Amino acid sequence: MDRIIRATAADGSIKMAVINARDIVQRAHEIHGSSPTASAALGRSLCAASLMGDMMKEEEASLTLRINGGGPLGSIVAVSDSGGNVRGYVDNPTVELPLRSDGKLDVGGAVGRDGMLTVSRDIGLKEPYISSTQLISGEIAEDITSYLLESEQVPSACALGVLVDTDLSIKAAGGFIVQLMPGADSALIDTLEENIFTMDQLTTILSEDGEEELFRQVLKGLEYHLVGQKSVEYRCYCSRERVEEALSCIEPEELEDMIAQGQDISVSCQFCDKVYSFSPGELRGIAERKSGEGSPSRGD
């Protein structure tokens, strides 16, 4: 079962959230047919978005994490609701690079580092809150750590990992974000840094010991308390109604061209690959409703 677990330590001076997301990343791999490197990059991004989405207070809020470092994978997009349920895609999911010299997947090379990490938070206001930082390594966890410090002024450490099995299935996936609260003793930074530096490999912990072991290793020497947990999943919110709404935003001339072709059109969801088909008659109905409503064209 995929889940997020939260804990506090050092009398509330430290907050930590851990995610086990093996099923989420496996689902993403199945939907997109991703290579090991693409699965690792998208999986790390999904884990980060889920953890960050779960931190949002507003019930109907959503968070979009977009990464584009100029590498062959193209853009990575991961979207979370405020419950930590996520969906995502990568532009070029079949990209694969040679292993690094240490035998690990070259996620940084596939993502690239000549670009930005952008976080958009939609909390129901007229416009979403958007902030960006320059990518540091393209390995994603380091980039999230940098983002949290630069854009949100919260000293944080993030670790993310995806272990791909020999049959390309996902053996383990998850990570954590640990943060220092305002007024925390600076000595806690040294403790956390030492613990993170000496901890076992993240995916080994997840696959062999379970996600709760991450608390024991990262918060070693500190008294901590588990304060909550929730189940999370790969969840897409697409629907036929939403696709119709998107089609109604197309310029009238373009919609008429589709109708004139006299063939069904198919629209595929980027996040779950579900296909929605519309006949010329249905397109005509969309065009007539749009005309009846007097909807302004885009850009007006």
PDB file of C-alpha atoms in Angstrom:
ATOM      1  CA  MET A   1       0.000   0.000   0.000  1.00  0.00           C
ATOM      2  CA  ASP A   2       1.389   3.391  -0.981  1.00  0.00           C
ATOM      3  CA  ARG A   3       1.268   5.902   1.821  1.00  0.00           C
ATOM      4  CA  ILE A   4       2.665   9.106   3.285  1.00  0.00           C
ATOM      5  CA  ILE A   5       3.685   9.085   6.937  1.00  0.00           C
ATOM      6  CA  ARG A   6       4.433  12.281   8.873  1.00  0.00           C
ATOM      7  CA  ALA A   7       6.442  12.775  12.047  1.00  0.00           C
ATOM      8  CA  THR A   8       7.793  15.555  14.259  1.00  0.00           C
ATOM      9  CA  ALA A   9      11.021  15.539  16.256  1.00  0.00           C
ATOM     10  CA  ALA A  10      12.982  17.690  18.693  1.00  0.00           C
ATOM     11  CA  ASP A  11       9.844  19.144  20.318  1.00  0.00           C
ATOM     12  CA  GLY A  12       8.369  20.143  16.990  1.00  0.00           C
ATOM     13  CA  SER A  13      11.522  21.781  15.643  1.00  0.00           C
ATOM     14  CA  ILE A  14      11.726  19.173  12.879  1.00  0.00           C
ATOM     15  CA  LYS A  15       8.998  17.968  10.529  1.00  0.00           C
ATOM     16  CA  MET A  16       9.507  14.939   8.316  1.00  0.00           C
ATOM     17  CA  ALA A  17       7.309  13.270   5.734  1.00  0.00           C
ATOM     18  CA  VAL A  18       8.038   9.923   4.102  1.00  0.00           C
ATOM     19  CA  ILE A  19       6.390   8.374   1.055  1.00  0.00           C
ATOM     20  CA  ASN A  20       6.340   4.795  -0.162  1.00  0.00           C
ATOM     21  CA  ALA A  21       5.157   5.044  -3.777  1.00  0.00           C
ATOM     22  CA  ARG A  22       6.045   1.768  -5.454  1.00  0.00           C
ATOM     23  CA  ASP A  23       2.539   1.194  -6.832  1.00  0.00           C
ATOM     24  CA  ILE A  24       2.234   4.809  -8.033  1.00  0.00           C
ATOM     25  CA  VAL A  25       5.474   4.624  -9.999  1.00  0.00           C
ATOM     26  CA  GLN A  26       4.641   1.151 -11.319  1.00  0.00           C
ATOM     27  CA  ARG A  27       1.318   2.509 -12.584  1.00  0.00           C
ATOM     28  CA  ALA A  28       3.072   5.418 -14.278  1.00  0.00           C
ATOM     29  CA  HIS A  29       5.518   2.994 -15.907  1.00  0.00           C
ATOM     30  CA  GLU A  30       2.648   0.850 -17.212  1.00  0.00           C
ATOM     31  CA  ILE A  31       0.727   3.839 -18.598  1.00  0.00           C
ATOM     32  CA  HIS A  32       3.668   5.470 -20.344  1.00  0.00           C
ATOM     33  CA  GLY A  33       5.807   2.432 -21.233  1.00  0.00           C
ATOM     34  CA  SER A  34       8.777   4.235 -19.725  1.00  0.00           C
ATOM     35  CA  SER A  35      12.400   3.143 -19.881  1.00  0.00           C
ATOM     36  CA  PRO A  36      14.276   2.554 -16.599  1.00  0.00           C
ATOM     37  CA  THR A  37      15.808   6.031 -16.651  1.00  0.00           C
ATOM     38  CA  ALA A  38      12.508   7.708 -17.544  1.00  0.00           C
ATOM     39  CA  SER A  39      10.729   5.670 -14.847  1.00  0.00           C
ATOM     40  CA  ALA A  40      13.292   6.842 -12.297  1.00  0.00           C
ATOM     41  CA  ALA A  41      13.014  10.500 -13.321  1.00  0.00           C
ATOM     42  CA  LEU A  42       9.209  10.526 -13.472  1.00  0.00           C
ATOM     43  CA  GLY A  43       8.957   8.416 -10.319  1.00  0.00           C
ATOM     44  CA  ARG A  44      11.131  10.789  -8.306  1.00  0.00           C
ATOM     45  CA  SER A  45       9.074  13.718  -9.557  1.00  0.00           C
ATOM     46  CA  LEU A  46       5.794  12.008  -8.623  1.00  0.00           C
ATOM     47  CA  CYS A  47       7.110  11.301  -5.117  1.00  0.00           C
ATOM     48  CA  ALA A  48       8.210  14.910  -4.655  1.00  0.00           C
ATOM     49  CA  ALA A  49       4.906  16.306  -5.942  1.00  0.00           C
ATOM     50  CA  SER A  50       2.943  13.969  -3.663  1.00  0.00           C
ATOM     51  CA  LEU A  51       4.917  15.006  -0.573  1.00  0.00           C
ATOM     52  CA  MET A  52       4.611  18.693  -1.431  1.00  0.00           C
ATOM     53  CA  GLY A  53       0.931  18.430  -2.325  1.00  0.00           C
ATOM     54  CA  ASP A  54       0.225  16.764   0.997  1.00  0.00           C
ATOM     55  CA  MET A  55       1.756  19.788   2.750  1.00  0.00           C
ATOM     56  CA  MET A  56      -0.938  22.080   1.345  1.00  0.00           C
ATOM     57  CA  LYS A  57      -3.677  23.088   3.770  1.00  0.00           C
ATOM     58  CA  GLU A  58      -6.523  23.854   1.357  1.00  0.00           C
ATOM     59  CA  GLU A  59      -8.747  20.838   0.648  1.00  0.00           C
ATOM     60  CA  GLU A  60      -9.366  21.538  -3.050  1.00  0.00           C
ATOM     61  CA  ALA A  61      -5.830  22.709  -3.803  1.00  0.00           C
ATOM     62  CA  SER A  62      -3.461  21.212  -6.339  1.00  0.00           C
ATOM     63  CA  LEU A  63       0.259  21.439  -6.964  1.00  0.00           C
ATOM     64  CA  THR A  64       2.030  21.088 -10.304  1.00  0.00           C
ATOM     65  CA  LEU A  65       5.727  20.331 -10.472  1.00  0.00           C
ATOM     66  CA  ARG A  66       7.357  20.932 -13.850  1.00  0.00           C
ATOM     67  CA  ILE A  67      10.993  20.138 -14.599  1.00  0.00           C
ATOM     68  CA  ASN A  68      12.788  20.874 -17.840  1.00  0.00           C
ATOM     69  CA  GLY A  69      16.562  20.770 -17.828  1.00  0.00           C
ATOM     70  CA  GLY A  70      17.160  20.640 -21.563  1.00  0.00           C
ATOM     71  CA  GLY A  71      17.960  16.913 -21.522  1.00  0.00           C
ATOM     72  CA  PRO A  72      16.572  14.244 -23.865  1.00  0.00           C
ATOM     73  CA  LEU A  73      13.643  13.424 -21.568  1.00  0.00           C
ATOM     74  CA  GLY A  74      12.124  16.845 -22.264  1.00  0.00           C
ATOM     75  CA  SER A  75       9.670  18.165 -19.707  1.00  0.00           C
ATOM     76  CA  ILE A  76       8.520  16.181 -16.685  1.00  0.00           C
ATOM     77  CA  VAL A  77       5.159  17.126 -15.206  1.00  0.00           C
ATOM     78  CA  ALA A  78       3.757  15.793 -11.932  1.00  0.00           C
ATOM     79  CA  VAL A  79       0.471  16.997 -10.449  1.00  0.00           C
ATOM     80  CA  SER A  80      -0.726  16.313  -6.906  1.00  0.00           C
ATOM     81  CA  ASP A  81      -3.968  17.073  -5.133  1.00  0.00           C
ATOM     82  CA  SER A  82      -3.899  18.172  -1.503  1.00  0.00           C
ATOM     83  CA  GLY A  83      -4.285  14.558  -0.442  1.00  0.00           C
ATOM     84  CA  GLY A  84      -1.017  13.529  -2.089  1.00  0.00           C
ATOM     85  CA  ASN A  85      -2.644  11.635  -4.971  1.00  0.00           C
ATOM     86  CA  VAL A  86      -0.603  12.188  -8.112  1.00  0.00           C
ATOM     87  CA  ARG A  87      -0.447  11.829 -11.857  1.00  0.00           C
ATOM     88  CA  GLY A  88       2.256  12.753 -14.330  1.00  0.00           C
ATOM     89  CA  TYR A  89       4.049  12.288 -17.615  1.00  0.00           C
ATOM     90  CA  VAL A  90       7.386  12.818 -19.307  1.00  0.00           C
ATOM     91  CA  ASP A  91       7.707  14.094 -22.882  1.00  0.00           C
ATOM     92  CA  ASN A  92       9.987  11.305 -24.116  1.00  0.00           C
ATOM     93  CA  PRO A  93       9.373   8.236 -21.922  1.00  0.00           C
ATOM     94  CA  THR A  94      11.433   5.788 -24.004  1.00  0.00           C
ATOM     95  CA  VAL A  95      14.725   7.684 -23.672  1.00  0.00           C
ATOM     96  CA  GLU A  96      17.528   5.600 -22.195  1.00  0.00           C
ATOM     97  CA  LEU A  97      21.136   6.543 -21.473  1.00  0.00           C
ATOM     98  CA  PRO A  98      24.167   4.402 -20.568  1.00  0.00           C
ATOM     99  CA  LEU A  99      24.642   3.783 -16.860  1.00  0.00           C
ATOM    100  CA  ARG A 100      26.875   6.181 -14.974  1.00  0.00           C
ATOM    101  CA  SER A 101      30.378   5.133 -13.987  1.00  0.00           C
ATOM    102  CA  ASP A 102      29.044   4.063 -10.564  1.00  0.00           C
ATOM    103  CA  GLY A 103      26.537   1.725 -12.219  1.00  0.00           C
ATOM    104  CA  LYS A 104      23.482   3.883 -11.452  1.00  0.00           C
ATOM    105  CA  LEU A 105      20.869   5.254 -13.835  1.00  0.00           C
ATOM    106  CA  ASP A 106      21.894   8.582 -15.344  1.00  0.00           C
ATOM    107  CA  VAL A 107      18.815  10.544 -14.333  1.00  0.00           C
ATOM    108  CA  GLY A 108      20.706  13.834 -14.202  1.00  0.00           C
ATOM    109  CA  GLY A 109      21.995  13.349 -17.738  1.00  0.00           C
ATOM    110  CA  ALA A 110      18.536  12.486 -19.047  1.00  0.00           C
ATOM    111  CA  VAL A 111      16.869  15.419 -17.300  1.00  0.00           C
ATOM    112  CA  GLY A 112      19.680  17.922 -17.878  1.00  0.00           C
ATOM    113  CA  ARG A 113      20.494  20.876 -15.676  1.00  0.00           C
ATOM    114  CA  ASP A 114      20.157  23.783 -18.113  1.00  0.00           C
ATOM    115  CA  GLY A 115      16.671  24.789 -17.127  1.00  0.00           C
ATOM    116  CA  MET A 116      14.167  25.400 -14.381  1.00  0.00           C
ATOM    117  CA  LEU A 117      12.127  23.661 -11.723  1.00  0.00           C
ATOM    118  CA  THR A 118       8.728  25.335 -11.502  1.00  0.00           C
ATOM    119  CA  VAL A 119       6.077  24.806  -8.845  1.00  0.00           C
ATOM    120  CA  SER A 120       2.529  26.037  -9.368  1.00  0.00           C
ATOM    121  CA  ARG A 121       0.058  26.025  -6.481  1.00  0.00           C
ATOM    122  CA  ASP A 122      -3.640  26.403  -7.248  1.00  0.00           C
ATOM    123  CA  ILE A 123      -5.561  27.159  -4.064  1.00  0.00           C
ATOM    124  CA  GLY A 124      -8.744  28.361  -5.726  1.00  0.00           C
ATOM    125  CA  LEU A 125      -7.777  31.991  -6.263  1.00  0.00           C
ATOM    126  CA  LYS A 126      -8.035  33.764  -9.611  1.00  0.00           C
ATOM    127  CA  GLU A 127      -4.446  32.883 -10.524  1.00  0.00           C
ATOM    128  CA  PRO A 128      -2.159  30.109  -9.227  1.00  0.00           C
ATOM    129  CA  TYR A 129       0.967  30.959  -7.252  1.00  0.00           C
ATOM    130  CA  ILE A 130       3.995  30.116  -9.408  1.00  0.00           C
ATOM    131  CA  SER A 131       7.657  30.075  -8.402  1.00  0.00           C
ATOM    132  CA  SER A 132      10.787  28.739 -10.103  1.00  0.00           C
ATOM    133  CA  THR A 133      14.421  28.003  -9.371  1.00  0.00           C
ATOM    134  CA  GLN A 134      17.355  27.042 -11.529  1.00  0.00           C
ATOM    135  CA  LEU A 135      18.073  23.316 -11.649  1.00  0.00           C
ATOM    136  CA  ILE A 136      21.140  22.241  -9.678  1.00  0.00           C
ATOM    137  CA  SER A 137      21.838  18.722 -10.909  1.00  0.00           C
ATOM    138  CA  GLY A 138      18.794  17.311 -12.674  1.00  0.00           C
ATOM    139  CA  GLU A 139      18.774  14.486 -10.114  1.00  0.00           C
ATOM    140  CA  ILE A 140      15.529  16.031  -8.783  1.00  0.00           C
ATOM    141  CA  ALA A 141      15.985  15.537  -5.013  1.00  0.00           C
ATOM    142  CA  GLU A 142      18.818  18.085  -4.883  1.00  0.00           C
ATOM    143  CA  ASP A 143      16.749  20.411  -7.034  1.00  0.00           C
ATOM    144  CA  ILE A 144      13.751  20.116  -4.692  1.00  0.00           C
ATOM    145  CA  THR A 145      16.013  20.853  -1.697  1.00  0.00           C
ATOM    146  CA  SER A 146      17.315  23.961  -3.449  1.00  0.00           C
ATOM    147  CA  TYR A 147      13.798  25.064  -4.385  1.00  0.00           C
ATOM    148  CA  LEU A 148      12.484  24.757  -0.821  1.00  0.00           C
ATOM    149  CA  LEU A 149      15.366  26.830   0.522  1.00  0.00           C
ATOM    150  CA  GLU A 150      15.395  29.504  -2.191  1.00  0.00           C
ATOM    151  CA  SER A 151      11.686  29.959  -2.879  1.00  0.00           C
ATOM    152  CA  GLU A 152      10.166  29.096   0.479  1.00  0.00           C
ATOM    153  CA  GLN A 153      13.073  29.926   2.821  1.00  0.00           C
ATOM    154  CA  VAL A 154      12.683  26.599   4.616  1.00  0.00           C
ATOM    155  CA  PRO A 155      15.917  24.694   5.404  1.00  0.00           C
ATOM    156  CA  SER A 156      15.139  21.246   4.046  1.00  0.00           C
ATOM    157  CA  ALA A 157      16.641  17.985   2.895  1.00  0.00           C
ATOM    158  CA  CYS A 158      14.998  15.808   0.270  1.00  0.00           C
ATOM    159  CA  ALA A 159      15.877  12.291  -0.849  1.00  0.00           C
ATOM    160  CA  LEU A 160      14.092  10.436  -3.636  1.00  0.00           C
ATOM    161  CA  GLY A 161      14.714   7.056  -5.193  1.00  0.00           C
ATOM    162  CA  VAL A 162      13.326   4.540  -7.670  1.00  0.00           C
ATOM    163  CA  LEU A 163      14.673   1.006  -7.976  1.00  0.00           C
ATOM    164  CA  VAL A 164      13.914  -0.644 -11.322  1.00  0.00           C
ATOM    165  CA  ASP A 165      13.991  -4.449 -11.419  1.00  0.00           C
ATOM    166  CA  THR A 166      15.537  -6.520 -14.219  1.00  0.00           C
ATOM    167  CA  ASP A 167      12.099  -7.005 -15.837  1.00  0.00           C
ATOM    168  CA  LEU A 168      11.671  -3.174 -15.864  1.00  0.00           C
ATOM    169  CA  SER A 169       9.019  -3.301 -13.132  1.00  0.00           C
ATOM    170  CA  ILE A 170       9.374  -1.006 -10.132  1.00  0.00           C
ATOM    171  CA  LYS A 171      10.873  -2.777  -7.143  1.00  0.00           C
ATOM    172  CA  ALA A 172      10.899   0.234  -4.802  1.00  0.00           C
ATOM    173  CA  ALA A 173      10.080   3.939  -4.976  1.00  0.00           C
ATOM    174  CA  GLY A 174       9.738   6.683  -2.439  1.00  0.00           C
ATOM    175  CA  GLY A 175      11.574   9.322  -0.490  1.00  0.00           C
ATOM    176  CA  PHE A 176      11.352  11.919   2.228  1.00  0.00           C
ATOM    177  CA  ILE A 177      11.408  15.635   2.952  1.00  0.00           C
ATOM    178  CA  VAL A 178      12.711  16.769   6.345  1.00  0.00           C
ATOM    179  CA  GLN A 179      12.444  20.424   7.358  1.00  0.00           C
ATOM    180  CA  LEU A 180      13.623  22.659  10.189  1.00  0.00           C
ATOM    181  CA  MET A 181      10.986  24.949  11.657  1.00  0.00           C
ATOM    182  CA  PRO A 182      11.678  28.629  12.462  1.00  0.00           C
ATOM    183  CA  GLY A 183      13.688  29.024  15.653  1.00  0.00           C
ATOM    184  CA  ALA A 184      15.139  25.505  15.548  1.00  0.00           C
ATOM    185  CA  ASP A 185      18.523  24.970  17.177  1.00  0.00           C
ATOM    186  CA  SER A 186      21.208  25.186  14.482  1.00  0.00           C
ATOM    187  CA  ALA A 187      22.908  22.134  16.008  1.00  0.00           C
ATOM    188  CA  LEU A 188      20.018  20.063  14.659  1.00  0.00           C
ATOM    189  CA  ILE A 189      21.311  20.736  11.152  1.00  0.00           C
ATOM    190  CA  ASP A 190      24.580  18.977  11.950  1.00  0.00           C
ATOM    191  CA  THR A 191      22.727  15.988  13.399  1.00  0.00           C
ATOM    192  CA  LEU A 192      20.457  15.623  10.387  1.00  0.00           C
ATOM    193  CA  GLU A 193      23.305  16.057   7.911  1.00  0.00           C
ATOM    194  CA  GLU A 194      25.362  13.373   9.650  1.00  0.00           C
ATOM    195  CA  ASN A 195      22.422  10.980   9.815  1.00  0.00           C
ATOM    196  CA  ILE A 196      21.540  11.471   6.146  1.00  0.00           C
ATOM    197  CA  PHE A 197      25.168  11.091   5.102  1.00  0.00           C
ATOM    198  CA  THR A 198      25.558   7.777   6.951  1.00  0.00           C
ATOM    199  CA  MET A 199      22.108   6.273   6.276  1.00  0.00           C
ATOM    200  CA  ASP A 200      21.699   3.180   4.114  1.00  0.00           C
ATOM    201  CA  GLN A 201      20.745   3.585   0.452  1.00  0.00           C
ATOM    202  CA  LEU A 202      17.202   4.893   0.230  1.00  0.00           C
ATOM    203  CA  THR A 203      15.785   2.251  -2.125  1.00  0.00           C
ATOM    204  CA  THR A 204      17.453  -0.519  -0.096  1.00  0.00           C
ATOM    205  CA  ILE A 205      15.682   0.718   3.025  1.00  0.00           C
ATOM    206  CA  LEU A 206      12.350   0.881   1.203  1.00  0.00           C
ATOM    207  CA  SER A 207      12.653  -2.561  -0.386  1.00  0.00           C
ATOM    208  CA  GLU A 208      14.119  -4.417   2.598  1.00  0.00           C
ATOM    209  CA  ASP A 209      13.063  -2.595   5.777  1.00  0.00           C
ATOM    210  CA  GLY A 210      10.053  -0.457   4.912  1.00  0.00           C
ATOM    211  CA  GLU A 211       9.427   3.267   4.941  1.00  0.00           C
ATOM    212  CA  GLU A 212       9.268   3.631   8.736  1.00  0.00           C
ATOM    213  CA  GLU A 213      12.960   2.736   8.910  1.00  0.00           C
ATOM    214  CA  LEU A 214      13.659   6.073   7.226  1.00  0.00           C
ATOM    215  CA  PHE A 215      12.502   7.881  10.354  1.00  0.00           C
ATOM    216  CA  ARG A 216      14.789   5.783  12.537  1.00  0.00           C
ATOM    217  CA  GLN A 217      17.837   6.491  10.387  1.00  0.00           C
ATOM    218  CA  VAL A 218      17.268  10.151   9.476  1.00  0.00           C
ATOM    219  CA  LEU A 219      16.143  11.125  12.994  1.00  0.00           C
ATOM    220  CA  LYS A 220      18.676   8.935  14.823  1.00  0.00           C
ATOM    221  CA  GLY A 221      19.486  10.354  18.259  1.00  0.00           C
ATOM    222  CA  LEU A 222      16.351  12.500  18.287  1.00  0.00           C
ATOM    223  CA  GLU A 223      13.028  11.774  19.934  1.00  0.00           C
ATOM    224  CA  TYR A 224      10.318  11.698  17.300  1.00  0.00           C
ATOM    225  CA  HIS A 225       6.603  10.990  17.120  1.00  0.00           C
ATOM    226  CA  LEU A 226       4.514   9.763  14.200  1.00  0.00           C
ATOM    227  CA  VAL A 227       1.662  12.224  13.778  1.00  0.00           C
ATOM    228  CA  GLY A 228      -0.297  10.882  10.835  1.00  0.00           C
ATOM    229  CA  GLN A 229      -0.460   8.781   7.725  1.00  0.00           C
ATOM    230  CA  LYS A 230      -2.631   8.511   4.638  1.00  0.00           C
ATOM    231  CA  SER A 231      -2.943   6.277   1.612  1.00  0.00           C
ATOM    232  CA  VAL A 232      -2.004   7.795  -1.737  1.00  0.00           C
ATOM    233  CA  GLU A 233      -2.416   6.584  -5.309  1.00  0.00           C
ATOM    234  CA  TYR A 234      -1.913   7.407  -8.974  1.00  0.00           C
ATOM    235  CA  ARG A 235      -5.112   9.266  -9.718  1.00  0.00           C
ATOM    236  CA  CYS A 236      -6.175  11.025 -12.912  1.00  0.00           C
ATOM    237  CA  TYR A 237      -9.140  13.398 -12.935  1.00  0.00           C
ATOM    238  CA  CYS A 238      -9.775  13.377 -16.673  1.00  0.00           C
ATOM    239  CA  SER A 239     -13.344  12.878 -17.915  1.00  0.00           C
ATOM    240  CA  ARG A 240     -15.347  13.173 -21.103  1.00  0.00           C
ATOM    241  CA  GLU A 241     -16.885  16.382 -19.770  1.00  0.00           C
ATOM    242  CA  ARG A 242     -13.448  17.942 -19.243  1.00  0.00           C
ATOM    243  CA  VAL A 243     -12.371  16.991 -22.746  1.00  0.00           C
ATOM    244  CA  GLU A 244     -15.562  18.538 -24.154  1.00  0.00           C
ATOM    245  CA  GLU A 245     -14.770  21.702 -22.228  1.00  0.00           C
ATOM    246  CA  ALA A 246     -11.269  21.742 -23.742  1.00  0.00           C
ATOM    247  CA  LEU A 247     -12.678  21.236 -27.243  1.00  0.00           C
ATOM    248  CA  SER A 248     -15.082  24.122 -26.713  1.00  0.00           C
ATOM    249  CA  CYS A 249     -12.060  26.391 -26.210  1.00  0.00           C
ATOM    250  CA  ILE A 250     -10.734  25.657 -29.709  1.00  0.00           C
ATOM    251  CA  GLU A 251     -11.031  28.458 -32.243  1.00  0.00           C
ATOM    252  CA  PRO A 252     -14.365  28.149 -34.160  1.00  0.00           C
ATOM    253  CA  GLU A 253     -12.596  27.832 -37.515  1.00  0.00           C
ATOM    254  CA  GLU A 254     -10.458  24.933 -36.293  1.00  0.00           C
ATOM    255  CA  LEU A 255     -13.499  23.169 -34.847  1.00  0.00           C
ATOM    256  CA  GLU A 256     -15.355  23.599 -38.148  1.00  0.00           C
ATOM    257  CA  ASP A 257     -12.376  22.096 -39.997  1.00  0.00           C
ATOM    258  CA  MET A 258     -12.574  19.008 -37.762  1.00  0.00           C
ATOM    259  CA  ILE A 259     -16.303  18.669 -38.458  1.00  0.00           C
ATOM    260  CA  ALA A 260     -15.801  19.101 -42.199  1.00  0.00           C
ATOM    261  CA  GLN A 261     -13.410  16.140 -42.300  1.00  0.00           C
ATOM    262  CA  GLY A 262     -16.372  13.905 -41.495  1.00  0.00           C
ATOM    263  CA  GLN A 263     -14.400  11.574 -39.236  1.00  0.00           C
ATOM    264  CA  ASP A 264     -14.306  10.811 -35.552  1.00  0.00           C
ATOM    265  CA  ILE A 265     -11.519  12.530 -33.665  1.00  0.00           C
ATOM    266  CA  SER A 266      -9.724  10.981 -30.713  1.00  0.00           C
ATOM    267  CA  VAL A 267      -8.251  12.877 -27.779  1.00  0.00           C
ATOM    268  CA  SER A 268      -5.771  11.104 -25.492  1.00  0.00           C
ATOM    269  CA  CYS A 269      -5.158  12.143 -21.884  1.00  0.00           C
ATOM    270  CA  GLN A 270      -1.465  12.900 -21.300  1.00  0.00           C
ATOM    271  CA  PHE A 271      -1.628  11.578 -17.754  1.00  0.00           C
ATOM    272  CA  CYS A 272      -3.432   8.252 -18.122  1.00  0.00           C
ATOM    273  CA  ASP A 273      -3.534   7.648 -21.903  1.00  0.00           C
ATOM    274  CA  LYS A 274      -7.300   7.174 -21.812  1.00  0.00           C
ATOM    275  CA  VAL A 275      -8.765   7.943 -25.247  1.00  0.00           C
ATOM    276  CA  TYR A 276     -11.993   9.911 -25.781  1.00  0.00           C
ATOM    277  CA  SER A 277     -13.601   9.781 -29.243  1.00  0.00           C
ATOM    278  CA  PHE A 278     -16.024  12.353 -30.679  1.00  0.00           C
ATOM    279  CA  SER A 279     -18.120  11.976 -33.836  1.00  0.00           C
ATOM    280  CA  PRO A 280     -18.687  14.889 -36.259  1.00  0.00           C
ATOM    281  CA  GLY A 281     -22.202  15.161 -34.846  1.00  0.00           C
ATOM    282  CA  GLU A 282     -20.896  15.511 -31.309  1.00  0.00           C
ATOM    283  CA  LEU A 283     -18.394  18.112 -32.449  1.00  0.00           C
ATOM    284  CA  ARG A 284     -21.260  19.977 -34.130  1.00  0.00           C
ATOM    285  CA  GLY A 285     -23.132  19.954 -30.821  1.00  0.00           C
ATOM    286  CA  ILE A 286     -20.099  21.408 -29.042  1.00  0.00           C
ATOM    287  CA  ALA A 287     -19.773  24.121 -31.703  1.00  0.00           C
ATOM    288  CA  GLU A 288     -23.483  25.014 -31.483  1.00  0.00           C
ATOM    289  CA  ARG A 289     -23.407  25.219 -27.679  1.00  0.00           C
ATOM    290  CA  LYS A 290     -20.352  27.436 -27.899  1.00  0.00           C
ATOM    291  CA  SER A 291     -22.065  29.675 -30.454  1.00  0.00           C
ATOM    292  CA  GLY A 292     -25.227  29.818 -28.376  1.00  0.00           C
ATOM    293  CA  GLU A 293     -23.345  30.855 -25.289  1.00  0.00           C
ATOM    294  CA  GLY A 294     -21.557  33.579 -27.219  1.00  0.00           C
ATOM    295  CA  SER A 295     -18.229  32.395 -25.855  1.00  0.00           C
ATOM    296  CA  PRO A 296     -15.359  34.721 -26.726  1.00  0.00           C
ATOM    297  CA  SER A 297     -12.472  33.184 -28.584  1.00  0.00           C
ATOM    298  CA  ARG A 298      -9.138  32.744 -26.858  1.00  0.00           C
ATOM    299  CA  GLY A 299      -7.166  35.935 -26.624  1.00  0.00           C
ATOM    300  CA  ASP A 300     -10.234  38.223 -26.430  1.00  0.00           C
TER     301      ASP A 300
END
